[in-house]
Amino acid sequence: ITLASMIERETRIKAERPKVSRVIHNRLDAGTRLQIDATIQYLLPKPKKSLSAADLKIESPYNTYLHKGLPPGPIASPGRASIEAALAPADGPWLYYVVTDAKTGKHTFTASYEEFVDLKNKAKQDAGG
Protein backbone atom coordinates (compact mmCIF):
# COMPACT_ATOMS: atom_id res chain seq x y z
CA ILE A 1 0.00 0.00 0.00
CA THR A 2 2.93 2.35 0.70
CA LEU A 3 4.32 1.76 -2.79
CA ALA A 4 0.85 2.15 -4.30
CA SER A 5 0.39 5.45 -2.45
CA MET A 6 3.53 6.85 -4.08
CA ILE A 7 2.33 5.72 -7.51
CA GLU A 8 -1.02 7.40 -6.82
CA ARG A 9 0.66 10.73 -6.11
CA GLU A 10 3.30 10.56 -8.85
CA THR A 11 1.01 10.36 -11.88
CA ARG A 12 -2.57 11.20 -12.66
CA ILE A 13 -2.48 9.09 -15.85
CA LYS A 14 -3.78 5.59 -15.16
CA ALA A 15 -1.84 4.03 -18.06
CA GLU A 16 1.48 5.32 -16.64
CA ARG A 17 1.05 3.78 -13.21
CA PRO A 18 2.58 0.37 -14.11
CA LYS A 19 5.63 2.19 -15.55
CA VAL A 20 6.03 4.36 -12.43
CA SER A 21 5.75 1.14 -10.43
CA ARG A 22 8.51 -0.42 -12.53
CA VAL A 23 10.80 2.56 -11.89
CA ILE A 24 10.25 2.20 -8.14
CA HIS A 25 10.79 -1.58 -8.26
CA ASN A 26 13.95 -1.16 -10.35
CA ARG A 27 15.34 1.39 -7.91
CA LEU A 28 14.50 -0.81 -4.92
CA ASP A 29 16.19 -3.77 -6.65
CA ALA A 30 19.28 -1.62 -7.37
CA GLY A 31 19.44 -0.41 -3.76
CA THR A 32 19.32 3.25 -4.80
CA ARG A 33 17.30 6.04 -3.25
CA LEU A 34 13.82 6.33 -4.73
CA GLN A 35 13.85 10.15 -4.97
CA ILE A 36 10.08 10.38 -5.29
CA ASP A 37 8.92 14.01 -5.32
CA ALA A 38 5.53 13.05 -3.91
CA THR A 39 7.18 11.95 -0.65
CA ILE A 40 8.61 15.46 -0.27
CA GLN A 41 5.25 17.06 -1.11
CA TYR A 42 3.77 14.89 1.67
CA LEU A 43 6.08 16.64 4.16
CA LEU A 44 5.11 20.17 3.15
CA PRO A 45 2.23 22.16 4.67
CA LYS A 46 0.84 22.78 1.17
CA PRO A 47 1.81 21.49 -2.29
CA LYS A 48 4.39 23.38 -4.33
CA LYS A 49 4.62 23.59 -8.11
CA SER A 50 8.32 22.88 -7.90
CA LEU A 51 10.49 21.64 -5.07
CA SER A 52 13.54 23.57 -3.88
CA ALA A 53 16.95 22.18 -2.96
CA ALA A 54 16.06 22.94 0.68
CA ASP A 55 12.87 20.87 0.39
CA LEU A 56 14.91 17.85 -0.70
CA LYS A 57 16.97 18.10 2.52
CA ILE A 58 14.04 17.99 4.97
CA GLU A 59 14.94 15.40 7.58
CA SER A 60 12.21 12.79 7.74
CA PRO A 61 11.97 9.02 7.27
CA TYR A 62 9.53 9.89 4.46
CA ASN A 63 12.23 11.77 2.53
CA THR A 64 13.16 9.32 -0.22
CA TYR A 65 15.89 11.70 -1.42
CA LEU A 66 17.78 11.10 1.85
CA HIS A 67 16.76 7.57 2.81
CA LYS A 68 16.83 4.34 0.80
CA GLY A 69 13.82 2.06 0.57
CA LEU A 70 10.16 2.72 1.08
CA PRO A 71 8.98 5.33 3.57
CA PRO A 72 7.53 3.99 6.84
CA GLY A 73 3.93 4.24 5.65
CA PRO A 74 1.60 5.44 2.90
CA ILE A 75 1.60 9.07 1.77
CA ALA A 76 -1.95 8.91 0.33
CA SER A 77 -4.89 6.60 -0.11
CA PRO A 78 -4.19 4.72 -3.34
CA GLY A 79 -6.89 3.80 -5.80
CA ARG A 80 -7.34 0.42 -7.42
CA ALA A 81 -5.17 1.27 -10.48
CA SER A 82 -2.23 2.21 -8.25
CA ILE A 83 -2.60 -0.91 -6.10
CA GLU A 84 -2.73 -3.09 -9.22
CA ALA A 85 0.34 -1.30 -10.63
CA ALA A 86 2.26 -1.84 -7.38
CA LEU A 87 1.50 -5.56 -7.59
CA ALA A 88 2.08 -5.90 -11.34
CA PRO A 89 4.59 -3.35 -12.64
CA ALA A 90 5.19 -3.00 -16.37
CA ASP A 91 8.23 -4.70 -17.87
CA GLY A 92 11.03 -2.27 -18.61
CA PRO A 93 14.51 -1.06 -17.68
CA TRP A 94 13.42 2.45 -16.60
CA LEU A 95 15.05 4.17 -13.66
CA TYR A 96 13.81 7.71 -14.31
CA TYR A 97 10.81 9.67 -15.51
CA VAL A 98 10.11 13.32 -16.19
CA VAL A 99 6.88 15.23 -16.84
CA THR A 100 7.21 16.15 -20.51
CA ASP A 101 3.72 17.53 -21.06
CA ALA A 102 2.68 19.91 -18.29
CA LYS A 103 -0.90 20.15 -19.57
CA THR A 104 -1.65 16.43 -19.41
CA GLY A 105 0.94 15.42 -16.81
CA LYS A 106 2.41 12.90 -19.27
CA HIS A 107 5.80 11.46 -18.34
CA THR A 108 8.66 10.20 -20.47
CA PHE A 109 10.48 7.18 -19.05
CA THR A 110 14.16 6.32 -19.52
CA ALA A 111 16.89 4.02 -18.23
CA SER A 112 19.60 6.55 -19.08
CA TYR A 113 20.69 9.15 -16.55
CA GLU A 114 21.99 11.36 -19.35
CA GLU A 115 18.63 11.25 -21.15
CA PHE A 116 16.87 11.95 -17.85
CA VAL A 117 18.98 15.10 -17.34
CA ASP A 118 18.31 16.19 -20.94
CA LEU A 119 14.56 15.62 -20.53
CA LYS A 120 14.54 17.50 -17.23
CA ASN A 121 16.41 20.47 -18.73
CA LYS A 122 14.11 20.56 -21.75
CA ALA A 123 11.04 20.45 -19.50
CA LYS A 124 12.41 23.40 -17.47
CA GLN A 125 13.01 25.38 -20.67
CA ASP A 126 9.52 24.59 -21.95
CA ALA A 127 8.09 25.76 -18.64
CA GLY A 128 9.99 29.03 -18.91
CA GLY A 129 12.49 28.22 -16.18
mmCIF file with all atom_site columns, C-alpha atoms in Angstrom:
data_model
loop_
_atom_site.group_PDB
_atom_site.id
_atom_site.type_symbol
_atom_site.label_atom_id
_atom_site.label_alt_id
_atom_site.label_comp_id
_atom_site.label_asym_id
_atom_site.label_entity_id
_atom_site.label_seq_id
_atom_site.pdbx_PDB_ins_code
_atom_site.Cartn_x
_atom_site.Cartn_y
_atom_site.Cartn_z
_atom_site.occupancy
_atom_site.B_iso_or_equiv
_atom_site.pdbx_formal_charge
_atom_site.auth_seq_id
_atom_site.auth_comp_id
_atom_site.auth_asym_id
_atom_site.auth_atom_id
_atom_site.pdbx_PDB_model_num
ATOM 1   C CA . ILE A 1 1   ? 0.000  0.000  0.000   1.00 0.00 ? 1   ILE A CA 1
ATOM 2   C CA . THR A 1 2   ? 2.926  2.348  0.698   1.00 0.00 ? 2   THR A CA 1
ATOM 3   C CA . LEU A 1 3   ? 4.323  1.760  -2.791  1.00 0.00 ? 3   LEU A CA 1
ATOM 4   C CA . ALA A 1 4   ? 0.845  2.154  -4.305  1.00 0.00 ? 4   ALA A CA 1
ATOM 5   C CA . SER A 1 5   ? 0.385  5.449  -2.452  1.00 0.00 ? 5   SER A CA 1
ATOM 6   C CA . MET A 1 6   ? 3.527  6.847  -4.078  1.00 0.00 ? 6   MET A CA 1
ATOM 7   C CA . ILE A 1 7   ? 2.327  5.723  -7.509  1.00 0.00 ? 7   ILE A CA 1
ATOM 8   C CA . GLU A 1 8   ? -1.019 7.398  -6.820  1.00 0.00 ? 8   GLU A CA 1
ATOM 9   C CA . ARG A 1 9   ? 0.662  10.732 -6.113  1.00 0.00 ? 9   ARG A CA 1
ATOM 10  C CA . GLU A 1 10  ? 3.301  10.559 -8.854  1.00 0.00 ? 10  GLU A CA 1
ATOM 11  C CA . THR A 1 11  ? 1.008  10.356 -11.877 1.00 0.00 ? 11  THR A CA 1
ATOM 12  C CA . ARG A 1 12  ? -2.571 11.204 -12.660 1.00 0.00 ? 12  ARG A CA 1
ATOM 13  C CA . ILE A 1 13  ? -2.482 9.091  -15.846 1.00 0.00 ? 13  ILE A CA 1
ATOM 14  C CA . LYS A 1 14  ? -3.781 5.591  -15.158 1.00 0.00 ? 14  LYS A CA 1
ATOM 15  C CA . ALA A 1 15  ? -1.841 4.026  -18.058 1.00 0.00 ? 15  ALA A CA 1
ATOM 16  C CA . GLU A 1 16  ? 1.476  5.323  -16.637 1.00 0.00 ? 16  GLU A CA 1
ATOM 17  C CA . ARG A 1 17  ? 1.046  3.776  -13.210 1.00 0.00 ? 17  ARG A CA 1
ATOM 18  C CA . PRO A 1 18  ? 2.578  0.375  -14.108 1.00 0.00 ? 18  PRO A CA 1
ATOM 19  C CA . LYS A 1 19  ? 5.628  2.192  -15.546 1.00 0.00 ? 19  LYS A CA 1
ATOM 20  C CA . VAL A 1 20  ? 6.027  4.360  -12.431 1.00 0.00 ? 20  VAL A CA 1
ATOM 21  C CA . SER A 1 21  ? 5.755  1.138  -10.429 1.00 0.00 ? 21  SER A CA 1
ATOM 22  C CA . ARG A 1 22  ? 8.513  -0.425 -12.532 1.00 0.00 ? 22  ARG A CA 1
ATOM 23  C CA . VAL A 1 23  ? 10.802 2.561  -11.888 1.00 0.00 ? 23  VAL A CA 1
ATOM 24  C CA . ILE A 1 24  ? 10.252 2.201  -8.139  1.00 0.00 ? 24  ILE A CA 1
ATOM 25  C CA . HIS A 1 25  ? 10.787 -1.577 -8.257  1.00 0.00 ? 25  HIS A CA 1
ATOM 26  C CA . ASN A 1 26  ? 13.950 -1.157 -10.352 1.00 0.00 ? 26  ASN A CA 1
ATOM 27  C CA . ARG A 1 27  ? 15.344 1.391  -7.907  1.00 0.00 ? 27  ARG A CA 1
ATOM 28  C CA . LEU A 1 28  ? 14.503 -0.812 -4.923  1.00 0.00 ? 28  LEU A CA 1
ATOM 29  C CA . ASP A 1 29  ? 16.191 -3.770 -6.645  1.00 0.00 ? 29  ASP A CA 1
ATOM 30  C CA . ALA A 1 30  ? 19.278 -1.621 -7.373  1.00 0.00 ? 30  ALA A CA 1
ATOM 31  C CA . GLY A 1 31  ? 19.442 -0.408 -3.761  1.00 0.00 ? 31  GLY A CA 1
ATOM 32  C CA . THR A 1 32  ? 19.324 3.254  -4.805  1.00 0.00 ? 32  THR A CA 1
ATOM 33  C CA . ARG A 1 33  ? 17.295 6.040  -3.247  1.00 0.00 ? 33  ARG A CA 1
ATOM 34  C CA . LEU A 1 34  ? 13.817 6.327  -4.734  1.00 0.00 ? 34  LEU A CA 1
ATOM 35  C CA . GLN A 1 35  ? 13.854 10.147 -4.969  1.00 0.00 ? 35  GLN A CA 1
ATOM 36  C CA . ILE A 1 36  ? 10.077 10.378 -5.292  1.00 0.00 ? 36  ILE A CA 1
ATOM 37  C CA . ASP A 1 37  ? 8.916  14.010 -5.318  1.00 0.00 ? 37  ASP A CA 1
ATOM 38  C CA . ALA A 1 38  ? 5.529  13.050 -3.907  1.00 0.00 ? 38  ALA A CA 1
ATOM 39  C CA . THR A 1 39  ? 7.184  11.954 -0.648  1.00 0.00 ? 39  THR A CA 1
ATOM 40  C CA . ILE A 1 40  ? 8.607  15.459 -0.269  1.00 0.00 ? 40  ILE A CA 1
ATOM 41  C CA . GLN A 1 41  ? 5.246  17.061 -1.108  1.00 0.00 ? 41  GLN A CA 1
ATOM 42  C CA . TYR A 1 42  ? 3.766  14.894 1.670   1.00 0.00 ? 42  TYR A CA 1
ATOM 43  C CA . LEU A 1 43  ? 6.079  16.635 4.158   1.00 0.00 ? 43  LEU A CA 1
ATOM 44  C CA . LEU A 1 44  ? 5.111  20.167 3.146   1.00 0.00 ? 44  LEU A CA 1
ATOM 45  C CA . PRO A 1 45  ? 2.233  22.160 4.674   1.00 0.00 ? 45  PRO A CA 1
ATOM 46  C CA . LYS A 1 46  ? 0.838  22.782 1.171   1.00 0.00 ? 46  LYS A CA 1
ATOM 47  C CA . PRO A 1 47  ? 1.806  21.493 -2.292  1.00 0.00 ? 47  PRO A CA 1
ATOM 48  C CA . LYS A 1 48  ? 4.395  23.381 -4.329  1.00 0.00 ? 48  LYS A CA 1
ATOM 49  C CA . LYS A 1 49  ? 4.618  23.587 -8.107  1.00 0.00 ? 49  LYS A CA 1
ATOM 50  C CA . SER A 1 50  ? 8.320  22.885 -7.904  1.00 0.00 ? 50  SER A CA 1
ATOM 51  C CA . LEU A 1 51  ? 10.494 21.636 -5.074  1.00 0.00 ? 51  LEU A CA 1
ATOM 52  C CA . SER A 1 52  ? 13.544 23.572 -3.884  1.00 0.00 ? 52  SER A CA 1
ATOM 53  C CA . ALA A 1 53  ? 16.954 22.181 -2.956  1.00 0.00 ? 53  ALA A CA 1
ATOM 54  C CA . ALA A 1 54  ? 16.060 22.940 0.682   1.00 0.00 ? 54  ALA A CA 1
ATOM 55  C CA . ASP A 1 55  ? 12.869 20.871 0.390   1.00 0.00 ? 55  ASP A CA 1
ATOM 56  C CA . LEU A 1 56  ? 14.915 17.849 -0.704  1.00 0.00 ? 56  LEU A CA 1
ATOM 57  C CA . LYS A 1 57  ? 16.966 18.105 2.517   1.00 0.00 ? 57  LYS A CA 1
ATOM 58  C CA . ILE A 1 58  ? 14.037 17.990 4.972   1.00 0.00 ? 58  ILE A CA 1
ATOM 59  C CA . GLU A 1 59  ? 14.943 15.395 7.576   1.00 0.00 ? 59  GLU A CA 1
ATOM 60  C CA . SER A 1 60  ? 12.207 12.792 7.743   1.00 0.00 ? 60  SER A CA 1
ATOM 61  C CA . PRO A 1 61  ? 11.973 9.025  7.270   1.00 0.00 ? 61  PRO A CA 1
ATOM 62  C CA . TYR A 1 62  ? 9.530  9.892  4.456   1.00 0.00 ? 62  TYR A CA 1
ATOM 63  C CA . ASN A 1 63  ? 12.232 11.774 2.530   1.00 0.00 ? 63  ASN A CA 1
ATOM 64  C CA . THR A 1 64  ? 13.163 9.319  -0.220  1.00 0.00 ? 64  THR A CA 1
ATOM 65  C CA . TYR A 1 65  ? 15.889 11.697 -1.420  1.00 0.00 ? 65  TYR A CA 1
ATOM 66  C CA . LEU A 1 66  ? 17.784 11.102 1.851   1.00 0.00 ? 66  LEU A CA 1
ATOM 67  C CA . HIS A 1 67  ? 16.759 7.572  2.807   1.00 0.00 ? 67  HIS A CA 1
ATOM 68  C CA . LYS A 1 68  ? 16.834 4.337  0.796   1.00 0.00 ? 68  LYS A CA 1
ATOM 69  C CA . GLY A 1 69  ? 13.824 2.059  0.570   1.00 0.00 ? 69  GLY A CA 1
ATOM 70  C CA . LEU A 1 70  ? 10.162 2.722  1.079   1.00 0.00 ? 70  LEU A CA 1
ATOM 71  C CA . PRO A 1 71  ? 8.977  5.330  3.574   1.00 0.00 ? 71  PRO A CA 1
ATOM 72  C CA . PRO A 1 72  ? 7.533  3.988  6.844   1.00 0.00 ? 72  PRO A CA 1
ATOM 73  C CA . GLY A 1 73  ? 3.926  4.241  5.655   1.00 0.00 ? 73  GLY A CA 1
ATOM 74  C CA . PRO A 1 74  ? 1.597  5.445  2.901   1.00 0.00 ? 74  PRO A CA 1
ATOM 75  C CA . ILE A 1 75  ? 1.600  9.074  1.768   1.00 0.00 ? 75  ILE A CA 1
ATOM 76  C CA . ALA A 1 76  ? -1.951 8.907  0.332   1.00 0.00 ? 76  ALA A CA 1
ATOM 77  C CA . SER A 1 77  ? -4.891 6.598  -0.110  1.00 0.00 ? 77  SER A CA 1
ATOM 78  C CA . PRO A 1 78  ? -4.186 4.719  -3.342  1.00 0.00 ? 78  PRO A CA 1
ATOM 79  C CA . GLY A 1 79  ? -6.886 3.803  -5.797  1.00 0.00 ? 79  GLY A CA 1
ATOM 80  C CA . ARG A 1 80  ? -7.339 0.422  -7.419  1.00 0.00 ? 80  ARG A CA 1
ATOM 81  C CA . ALA A 1 81  ? -5.172 1.269  -10.482 1.00 0.00 ? 81  ALA A CA 1
ATOM 82  C CA . SER A 1 82  ? -2.229 2.213  -8.253  1.00 0.00 ? 82  SER A CA 1
ATOM 83  C CA . ILE A 1 83  ? -2.598 -0.906 -6.102  1.00 0.00 ? 83  ILE A CA 1
ATOM 84  C CA . GLU A 1 84  ? -2.728 -3.090 -9.223  1.00 0.00 ? 84  GLU A CA 1
ATOM 85  C CA . ALA A 1 85  ? 0.339  -1.295 -10.631 1.00 0.00 ? 85  ALA A CA 1
ATOM 86  C CA . ALA A 1 86  ? 2.256  -1.845 -7.383  1.00 0.00 ? 86  ALA A CA 1
ATOM 87  C CA . LEU A 1 87  ? 1.502  -5.561 -7.588  1.00 0.00 ? 87  LEU A CA 1
ATOM 88  C CA . ALA A 1 88  ? 2.079  -5.897 -11.342 1.00 0.00 ? 88  ALA A CA 1
ATOM 89  C CA . PRO A 1 89  ? 4.586  -3.351 -12.637 1.00 0.00 ? 89  PRO A CA 1
ATOM 90  C CA . ALA A 1 90  ? 5.191  -3.000 -16.369 1.00 0.00 ? 90  ALA A CA 1
ATOM 91  C CA . ASP A 1 91  ? 8.235  -4.699 -17.871 1.00 0.00 ? 91  ASP A CA 1
ATOM 92  C CA . GLY A 1 92  ? 11.031 -2.267 -18.614 1.00 0.00 ? 92  GLY A CA 1
ATOM 93  C CA . PRO A 1 93  ? 14.507 -1.061 -17.684 1.00 0.00 ? 93  PRO A CA 1
ATOM 94  C CA . TRP A 1 94  ? 13.424 2.447  -16.602 1.00 0.00 ? 94  TRP A CA 1
ATOM 95  C CA . LEU A 1 95  ? 15.052 4.168  -13.657 1.00 0.00 ? 95  LEU A CA 1
ATOM 96  C CA . TYR A 1 96  ? 13.805 7.706  -14.307 1.00 0.00 ? 96  TYR A CA 1
ATOM 97  C CA . TYR A 1 97  ? 10.810 9.673  -15.510 1.00 0.00 ? 97  TYR A CA 1
ATOM 98  C CA . VAL A 1 98  ? 10.105 13.323 -16.189 1.00 0.00 ? 98  VAL A CA 1
ATOM 99  C CA . VAL A 1 99  ? 6.882  15.227 -16.839 1.00 0.00 ? 99  VAL A CA 1
ATOM 100 C CA . THR A 1 100 ? 7.209  16.154 -20.508 1.00 0.00 ? 100 THR A CA 1
ATOM 101 C CA . ASP A 1 101 ? 3.718  17.533 -21.058 1.00 0.00 ? 101 ASP A CA 1
ATOM 102 C CA . ALA A 1 102 ? 2.681  19.909 -18.292 1.00 0.00 ? 102 ALA A CA 1
ATOM 103 C CA . LYS A 1 103 ? -0.905 20.145 -19.572 1.00 0.00 ? 103 LYS A CA 1
ATOM 104 C CA . THR A 1 104 ? -1.646 16.428 -19.410 1.00 0.00 ? 104 THR A CA 1
ATOM 105 C CA . GLY A 1 105 ? 0.942  15.421 -16.810 1.00 0.00 ? 105 GLY A CA 1
ATOM 106 C CA . LYS A 1 106 ? 2.411  12.905 -19.272 1.00 0.00 ? 106 LYS A CA 1
ATOM 107 C CA . HIS A 1 107 ? 5.802  11.463 -18.337 1.00 0.00 ? 107 HIS A CA 1
ATOM 108 C CA . THR A 1 108 ? 8.663  10.205 -20.467 1.00 0.00 ? 108 THR A CA 1
ATOM 109 C CA . PHE A 1 109 ? 10.484 7.175  -19.047 1.00 0.00 ? 109 PHE A CA 1
ATOM 110 C CA . THR A 1 110 ? 14.159 6.322  -19.521 1.00 0.00 ? 110 THR A CA 1
ATOM 111 C CA . ALA A 1 111 ? 16.889 4.022  -18.233 1.00 0.00 ? 111 ALA A CA 1
ATOM 112 C CA . SER A 1 112 ? 19.604 6.552  -19.084 1.00 0.00 ? 112 SER A CA 1
ATOM 113 C CA . TYR A 1 113 ? 20.691 9.152  -16.548 1.00 0.00 ? 113 TYR A CA 1
ATOM 114 C CA . GLU A 1 114 ? 21.985 11.364 -19.354 1.00 0.00 ? 114 GLU A CA 1
ATOM 115 C CA . GLU A 1 115 ? 18.631 11.252 -21.147 1.00 0.00 ? 115 GLU A CA 1
ATOM 116 C CA . PHE A 1 116 ? 16.870 11.955 -17.850 1.00 0.00 ? 116 PHE A CA 1
ATOM 117 C CA . VAL A 1 117 ? 18.979 15.100 -17.337 1.00 0.00 ? 117 VAL A CA 1
ATOM 118 C CA . ASP A 1 118 ? 18.311 16.193 -20.944 1.00 0.00 ? 118 ASP A CA 1
ATOM 119 C CA . LEU A 1 119 ? 14.555 15.625 -20.531 1.00 0.00 ? 119 LEU A CA 1
ATOM 120 C CA . LYS A 1 120 ? 14.538 17.504 -17.232 1.00 0.00 ? 120 LYS A CA 1
ATOM 121 C CA . ASN A 1 121 ? 16.415 20.469 -18.726 1.00 0.00 ? 121 ASN A CA 1
ATOM 122 C CA . LYS A 1 122 ? 14.108 20.557 -21.747 1.00 0.00 ? 122 LYS A CA 1
ATOM 123 C CA . ALA A 1 123 ? 11.035 20.451 -19.496 1.00 0.00 ? 123 ALA A CA 1
ATOM 124 C CA . LYS A 1 124 ? 12.408 23.401 -17.473 1.00 0.00 ? 124 LYS A CA 1
ATOM 125 C CA . GLN A 1 125 ? 13.012 25.376 -20.672 1.00 0.00 ? 125 GLN A CA 1
ATOM 126 C CA . ASP A 1 126 ? 9.520  24.588 -21.952 1.00 0.00 ? 126 ASP A CA 1
ATOM 127 C CA . ALA A 1 127 ? 8.087  25.763 -18.635 1.00 0.00 ? 127 ALA A CA 1
ATOM 128 C CA . GLY A 1 128 ? 9.985  29.029 -18.911 1.00 0.00 ? 128 GLY A CA 1
ATOM 129 C CA . GLY A 1 129 ? 12.495 28.223 -16.183 1.00 0.00 ? 129 GLY A CA 1
#
